[in-house]
Amino acid sequence: MSESMHGMWSSRLMFILAAAGSAVGLGNIWRFPYVAGENGGAAFVLAYLVCISLIGVPIMVAEIMLGRAGRKSPINTMQDLTVQSGSRPGWRVVGWMGALAGFMIVSFYAVIAGWAVAYLIEMASGTFNGADGEFAAAKFTSLTSNPWTVVGWHTLFMAMTTFIAARGVGEGLEKTVKYLMPTLFVLLLVLVIWAAVSSGHFMEGLSFLFAFKADQFSTDSVLMAMGQAFFTLSLGMGAIMAYGAYLPKSASIVSSAVTIAGLDTLVALLSGMVIFPIVFANGLEPSAGPGLMFITLPLAFGQMAAGQFFGTLFFVLVVFAAITSAISIIEPAIAWLVEKLDSSRVVAACVVGGAGWLVGIGSALSFNTWSDLTFLPGKTFFDSMDYLANNIMLPIGGVLIAAFTGWALSEKIFNEQLADVSVGVRAVLRVLIRFVAPVSVFFVFLMTVFFS
Ligand code: TRP
């Protein structure tokens, strides 16, 4: 099939912006800095870079390839490719698991993104000007402890996401990434320059990220780095597969994947270069955890000259990044509903967006009404979704996608999709997809489940 029924990206660049939009999100700006901060900085960054290149890029190539070969929702793409390759029907589970993981991810993603919208408004109205630590912490608690405000912001964010998704691949997704992604890169550069010029602690921030100290390196850093690599590249649940289905035949998969992974890594590192200098300049701790972006950073902005302006820019950046990711998380399920029920895109987007919103209520209430309710042992609904998706579903999905592509997919399809690269590059990729990626993910996955 040369075109998808859902529409097509108008060029390779649009695909790269869309996939980079999916990849660049809360994972880069909110999660990467605090996880790096908690795991010794540079040691974690090094492990992360290794995971991105040896595991992330090959699995991304595999997902795009499957998507483009099938041209349908991940569920039906897996179904068709399984039949075409004469492999076992069990492989289809990859598509179903991915759609399920999508609901789990969007449920907690939209809650955090909702907070970012709330902070954008607070920042712009000068709430944090001159604020002290106590005020910043109290502000965060008062936002999260009220179920109505958390659900309200979550609802607003899901409504925006659903609206964009409902408009379709060309008018909705492509138009959104076409404007938001370039803006996002410019905002980030402005913020890095501001942090470099005005924080006075830029070098300290840099050395925290890049000065490797062997004694801070633990197995735990490796586990966290791999989970982060999957999450940040949107791999393991079919989001990139769904986007690959809309990629024109002539575009190169390998160079696209390398570009997307490169942009994503750049944004994560640049976010670190904005956040850590500001943290150090204000004598704060880099290891503050998930509150780093919502407590530490607003406090720091409140202390700095022109902090209101740059703080507002910062949260605009976060919200843009979150929207272009959220639309990709629900795309696999929307595309499947359209195919299955022959329904319109609008109906499908409302059903999937509505279902994601509903599951998200559980995550929203985890910070207030349901804060004592545990689902997995010792974990709130929010933490359970986060843990199950990131540490279990995405790695399993990733292993299965790589294994299917490497072992079960017909070699003819593999070679056709990678026709633009040399035989040598293809052979290296095949080894990475067949052995290196699945084996290392499986290994790290076992360690996560049994030793942490
Ligand atoms: N990659 C995004 C981020 O870093 C989140 C995301 C979007 C995602 N789509 C995904 C994560 C699919 C896992 C799977 O914020």
PDB file of N, CA and C in Angstrom, residues 352-400:
ATOM      1  N   VAL A 352     -11.748   7.879  22.245  1.00  0.00           N
ATOM      2  CA  VAL A 352     -10.440   7.567  22.835  1.00  0.00           C
ATOM      3  C   VAL A 352     -10.026   8.658  23.828  1.00  0.00           C
ATOM      4  N   GLY A 353     -10.208   9.914  23.433  1.00  0.00           N
ATOM      5  CA  GLY A 353      -9.878  11.018  24.334  1.00  0.00           C
ATOM      6  C   GLY A 353     -10.707  10.941  25.606  1.00  0.00           C
ATOM      7  N   GLY A 354     -11.993  10.598  25.444  1.00  0.00           N
ATOM      8  CA  GLY A 354     -12.880  10.483  26.603  1.00  0.00           C
ATOM      9  C   GLY A 354     -12.445   9.352  27.525  1.00  0.00           C
ATOM     10  N   ALA A 355     -12.084   8.222  26.923  1.00  0.00           N
ATOM     11  CA  ALA A 355     -11.642   7.083  27.738  1.00  0.00           C
ATOM     12  C   ALA A 355     -10.340   7.426  28.461  1.00  0.00           C
ATOM     13  N   GLY A 356      -9.418   8.082  27.757  1.00  0.00           N
ATOM     14  CA  GLY A 356      -8.155   8.488  28.381  1.00  0.00           C
ATOM     15  C   GLY A 356      -8.402   9.470  29.515  1.00  0.00           C
ATOM     16  N   TRP A 357      -9.359  10.354  29.301  1.00  0.00           N
ATOM     17  CA  TRP A 357      -9.712  11.339  30.328  1.00  0.00           C
ATOM     18  C   TRP A 357     -10.227  10.627  31.576  1.00  0.00           C
ATOM     19  N   LEU A 358     -11.074   9.618  31.341  1.00  0.00           N
ATOM     20  CA  LEU A 358     -11.669   8.880  32.457  1.00  0.00           C
ATOM     21  C   LEU A 358     -10.604   8.153  33.282  1.00  0.00           C
ATOM     22  N   VAL A 359      -9.695   7.441  32.607  1.00  0.00           N
ATOM     23  CA  VAL A 359      -8.626   6.756  33.350  1.00  0.00           C
ATOM     24  C   VAL A 359      -7.771   7.797  34.076  1.00  0.00           C
ATOM     25  N   GLY A 360      -7.614   8.942  33.438  1.00  0.00           N
ATOM     26  CA  GLY A 360      -6.803  10.010  34.017  1.00  0.00           C
ATOM     27  C   GLY A 360      -7.365  10.547  35.328  1.00  0.00           C
ATOM     28  N   ILE A 361      -8.667  10.440  35.510  1.00  0.00           N
ATOM     29  CA  ILE A 361      -9.268  10.890  36.774  1.00  0.00           C
ATOM     30  C   ILE A 361      -8.615  10.131  37.929  1.00  0.00           C
ATOM     31  N   GLY A 362      -8.386   8.834  37.712  1.00  0.00           N
ATOM     32  CA  GLY A 362      -7.726   8.027  38.746  1.00  0.00           C
ATOM     33  C   GLY A 362      -6.369   8.614  39.102  1.00  0.00           C
ATOM     34  N   SER A 363      -5.615   9.045  38.079  1.00  0.00           N
ATOM     35  CA  SER A 363      -4.304   9.639  38.337  1.00  0.00           C
ATOM     36  C   SER A 363      -4.444  10.988  39.019  1.00  0.00           C
ATOM     37  N   ALA A 364      -5.452  11.752  38.615  1.00  0.00           N
ATOM     38  CA  ALA A 364      -5.654  13.083  39.200  1.00  0.00           C
ATOM     39  C   ALA A 364      -6.009  12.972  40.686  1.00  0.00           C
ATOM     40  N   LEU A 365      -6.809  11.963  41.026  1.00  0.00           N
ATOM     41  CA  LEU A 365      -7.236  11.814  42.419  1.00  0.00           C
ATOM     42  C   LEU A 365      -6.149  11.216  43.306  1.00  0.00           C
ATOM     43  N   SER A 366      -5.094  10.662  42.666  1.00  0.00           N
ATOM     44  CA  SER A 366      -4.015  10.046  43.443  1.00  0.00           C
ATOM     45  C   SER A 366      -3.298  11.046  44.336  1.00  0.00           C
ATOM     46  N   PHE A 367      -3.475  12.330  44.046  1.00  0.00           N
ATOM     47  CA  PHE A 367      -2.769  13.356  44.833  1.00  0.00           C
ATOM     48  C   PHE A 367      -3.643  13.947  45.926  1.00  0.00           C
ATOM     49  N   ASN A 368      -4.884  13.506  45.971  1.00  0.00           N
ATOM     50  CA  ASN A 368      -5.774  14.064  46.989  1.00  0.00           C
ATOM     51  C   ASN A 368      -6.718  12.987  47.527  1.00  0.00           C
ATOM     52  N   THR A 369      -7.951  12.922  46.982  1.00  0.00           N
ATOM     53  CA  THR A 369      -8.964  11.995  47.504  1.00  0.00           C
ATOM     54  C   THR A 369      -8.478  10.549  47.633  1.00  0.00           C
ATOM     55  N   TRP A 370      -7.724  10.089  46.637  1.00  0.00           N
ATOM     56  CA  TRP A 370      -7.282   8.687  46.632  1.00  0.00           C
ATOM     57  C   TRP A 370      -5.832   8.516  47.064  1.00  0.00           C
ATOM     58  N   SER A 371      -5.287   9.500  47.759  1.00  0.00           N
ATOM     59  CA  SER A 371      -3.844   9.424  48.033  1.00  0.00           C
ATOM     60  C   SER A 371      -3.471   8.247  48.940  1.00  0.00           C
ATOM     61  N   ASP A 372      -4.432   7.708  49.682  1.00  0.00           N
ATOM     62  CA  ASP A 372      -4.111   6.565  50.539  1.00  0.00           C
ATOM     63  C   ASP A 372      -4.463   5.231  49.895  1.00  0.00           C
ATOM     64  N   LEU A 373      -5.078   5.300  48.736  1.00  0.00           N
ATOM     65  CA  LEU A 373      -5.519   4.085  48.055  1.00  0.00           C
ATOM     66  C   LEU A 373      -4.366   3.521  47.224  1.00  0.00           C
ATOM     67  N   THR A 374      -4.002   2.242  47.443  1.00  0.00           N
ATOM     68  CA  THR A 374      -2.912   1.697  46.643  1.00  0.00           C
ATOM     69  C   THR A 374      -3.454   0.649  45.666  1.00  0.00           C
ATOM     70  N   PHE A 375      -2.836   0.584  44.500  1.00  0.00           N
ATOM     71  CA  PHE A 375      -3.240  -0.386  43.485  1.00  0.00           C
ATOM     72  C   PHE A 375      -2.156  -1.462  43.402  1.00  0.00           C
ATOM     73  N   LEU A 376      -0.989  -1.119  42.876  1.00  0.00           N
ATOM     74  CA  LEU A 376       0.157  -2.008  43.071  1.00  0.00           C
ATOM     75  C   LEU A 376       0.611  -1.769  44.506  1.00  0.00           C
ATOM     76  N   PRO A 377       1.299  -2.758  45.125  1.00  0.00           N
ATOM     77  CA  PRO A 377       1.683  -2.579  46.522  1.00  0.00           C
ATOM     78  C   PRO A 377       2.430  -1.262  46.758  1.00  0.00           C
ATOM     79  N   GLY A 378       1.942  -0.479  47.685  1.00  0.00           N
ATOM     80  CA  GLY A 378       2.616   0.757  48.059  1.00  0.00           C
ATOM     81  C   GLY A 378       2.560   1.860  47.023  1.00  0.00           C
ATOM     82  N   LYS A 379       1.777   1.674  45.954  1.00  0.00           N
ATOM     83  CA  LYS A 379       1.761   2.685  44.897  1.00  0.00           C
ATOM     84  C   LYS A 379       0.346   3.190  44.656  1.00  0.00           C
ATOM     85  N   THR A 380       0.221   4.509  44.554  1.00  0.00           N
ATOM     86  CA  THR A 380      -1.075   5.089  44.215  1.00  0.00           C
ATOM     87  C   THR A 380      -1.425   4.710  42.780  1.00  0.00           C
ATOM     88  N   PHE A 381      -2.630   5.074  42.366  1.00  0.00           N
ATOM     89  CA  PHE A 381      -3.049   4.794  40.997  1.00  0.00           C
ATOM     90  C   PHE A 381      -2.070   5.430  40.011  1.00  0.00           C
ATOM     91  N   PHE A 382      -1.732   6.698  40.259  1.00  0.00           N
ATOM     92  CA  PHE A 382      -0.779   7.417  39.406  1.00  0.00           C
ATOM     93  C   PHE A 382       0.544   6.663  39.322  1.00  0.00           C
ATOM     94  N   ASP A 383       1.108   6.325  40.485  1.00  0.00           N
ATOM     95  CA  ASP A 383       2.402   5.634  40.490  1.00  0.00           C
ATOM     96  C   ASP A 383       2.305   4.254  39.853  1.00  0.00           C
ATOM     97  N   SER A 384       1.168   3.589  40.034  1.00  0.00           N
ATOM     98  CA  SER A 384       0.994   2.254  39.442  1.00  0.00           C
ATOM     99  C   SER A 384       0.993   2.339  37.917  1.00  0.00           C
ATOM    100  N   MET A 385       0.264   3.327  37.388  1.00  0.00           N
ATOM    101  CA  MET A 385       0.212   3.493  35.932  1.00  0.00           C
ATOM    102  C   MET A 385       1.609   3.801  35.373  1.00  0.00           C
ATOM    103  N   ASP A 386       2.275   4.728  36.049  1.00  0.00           N
ATOM    104  CA  ASP A 386       3.618   5.130  35.643  1.00  0.00           C
ATOM    105  C   ASP A 386       4.547   3.910  35.668  1.00  0.00           C
ATOM    106  N   TYR A 387       4.512   3.165  36.770  1.00  0.00           N
ATOM    107  CA  TYR A 387       5.401   2.012  36.919  1.00  0.00           C
ATOM    108  C   TYR A 387       5.080   0.932  35.883  1.00  0.00           C
ATOM    109  N   LEU A 388       3.800   0.569  35.792  1.00  0.00           N
ATOM    110  CA  LEU A 388       3.421  -0.504  34.861  1.00  0.00           C
ATOM    111  C   LEU A 388       3.766  -0.143  33.423  1.00  0.00           C
ATOM    112  N   ALA A 389       3.459   1.085  33.029  1.00  0.00           N
ATOM    113  CA  ALA A 389       3.720   1.482  31.650  1.00  0.00           C
ATOM    114  C   ALA A 389       5.225   1.538  31.383  1.00  0.00           C
ATOM    115  N   ASN A 390       5.940   2.326  32.189  1.00  0.00           N
ATOM    116  CA  ASN A 390       7.356   2.555  31.884  1.00  0.00           C
ATOM    117  C   ASN A 390       8.247   1.359  32.147  1.00  0.00           C
ATOM    118  N   ASN A 391       8.002   0.654  33.233  1.00  0.00           N
ATOM    119  CA  ASN A 391       8.941  -0.403  33.596  1.00  0.00           C
ATOM    120  C   ASN A 391       8.533  -1.776  33.083  1.00  0.00           C
ATOM    121  N   ILE A 392       7.269  -1.954  32.729  1.00  0.00           N
ATOM    122  CA  ILE A 392       6.833  -3.279  32.282  1.00  0.00           C
ATOM    123  C   ILE A 392       6.380  -3.264  30.818  1.00  0.00           C
ATOM    124  N   MET A 393       5.326  -2.480  30.539  1.00  0.00           N
ATOM    125  CA  MET A 393       4.721  -2.566  29.208  1.00  0.00           C
ATOM    126  C   MET A 393       5.644  -2.078  28.093  1.00  0.00           C
ATOM    127  N   LEU A 394       6.288  -0.905  28.288  1.00  0.00           N
ATOM    128  CA  LEU A 394       7.133  -0.387  27.200  1.00  0.00           C
ATOM    129  C   LEU A 394       8.322  -1.310  26.919  1.00  0.00           C
ATOM    130  N   PRO A 395       9.058  -1.759  27.965  1.00  0.00           N
ATOM    131  CA  PRO A 395      10.158  -2.685  27.662  1.00  0.00           C
ATOM    132  C   PRO A 395       9.676  -3.973  26.994  1.00  0.00           C
ATOM    133  N   ILE A 396       8.566  -4.569  27.466  1.00  0.00           N
ATOM    134  CA  ILE A 396       8.081  -5.800  26.827  1.00  0.00           C
ATOM    135  C   ILE A 396       7.688  -5.493  25.383  1.00  0.00           C
ATOM    136  N   GLY A 397       6.963  -4.386  25.199  1.00  0.00           N
ATOM    137  CA  GLY A 397       6.568  -3.994  23.849  1.00  0.00           C
ATOM    138  C   GLY A 397       7.794  -3.825  22.959  1.00  0.00           C
ATOM    139  N   GLY A 398       8.824  -3.176  23.494  1.00  0.00           N
ATOM    140  CA  GLY A 398      10.049  -2.942  22.729  1.00  0.00           C
ATOM    141  C   GLY A 398      10.742  -4.237  22.338  1.00  0.00           C
ATOM    142  N   VAL A 399      10.850  -5.174  23.282  1.00  0.00           N
ATOM    143  CA  VAL A 399      11.482  -6.465  22.993  1.00  0.00           C
ATOM    144  C   VAL A 399      10.704  -7.180  21.896  1.00  0.00           C
ATOM    145  N   LEU A 400       9.367  -7.178  22.034  1.00  0.00           N
ATOM    146  CA  LEU A 400       8.550  -7.898  21.055  1.00  0.00           C
ATOM    147  C   LEU A 400       8.642  -7.251  19.675  1.00  0.00           C
TER     148      LEU A 400
END
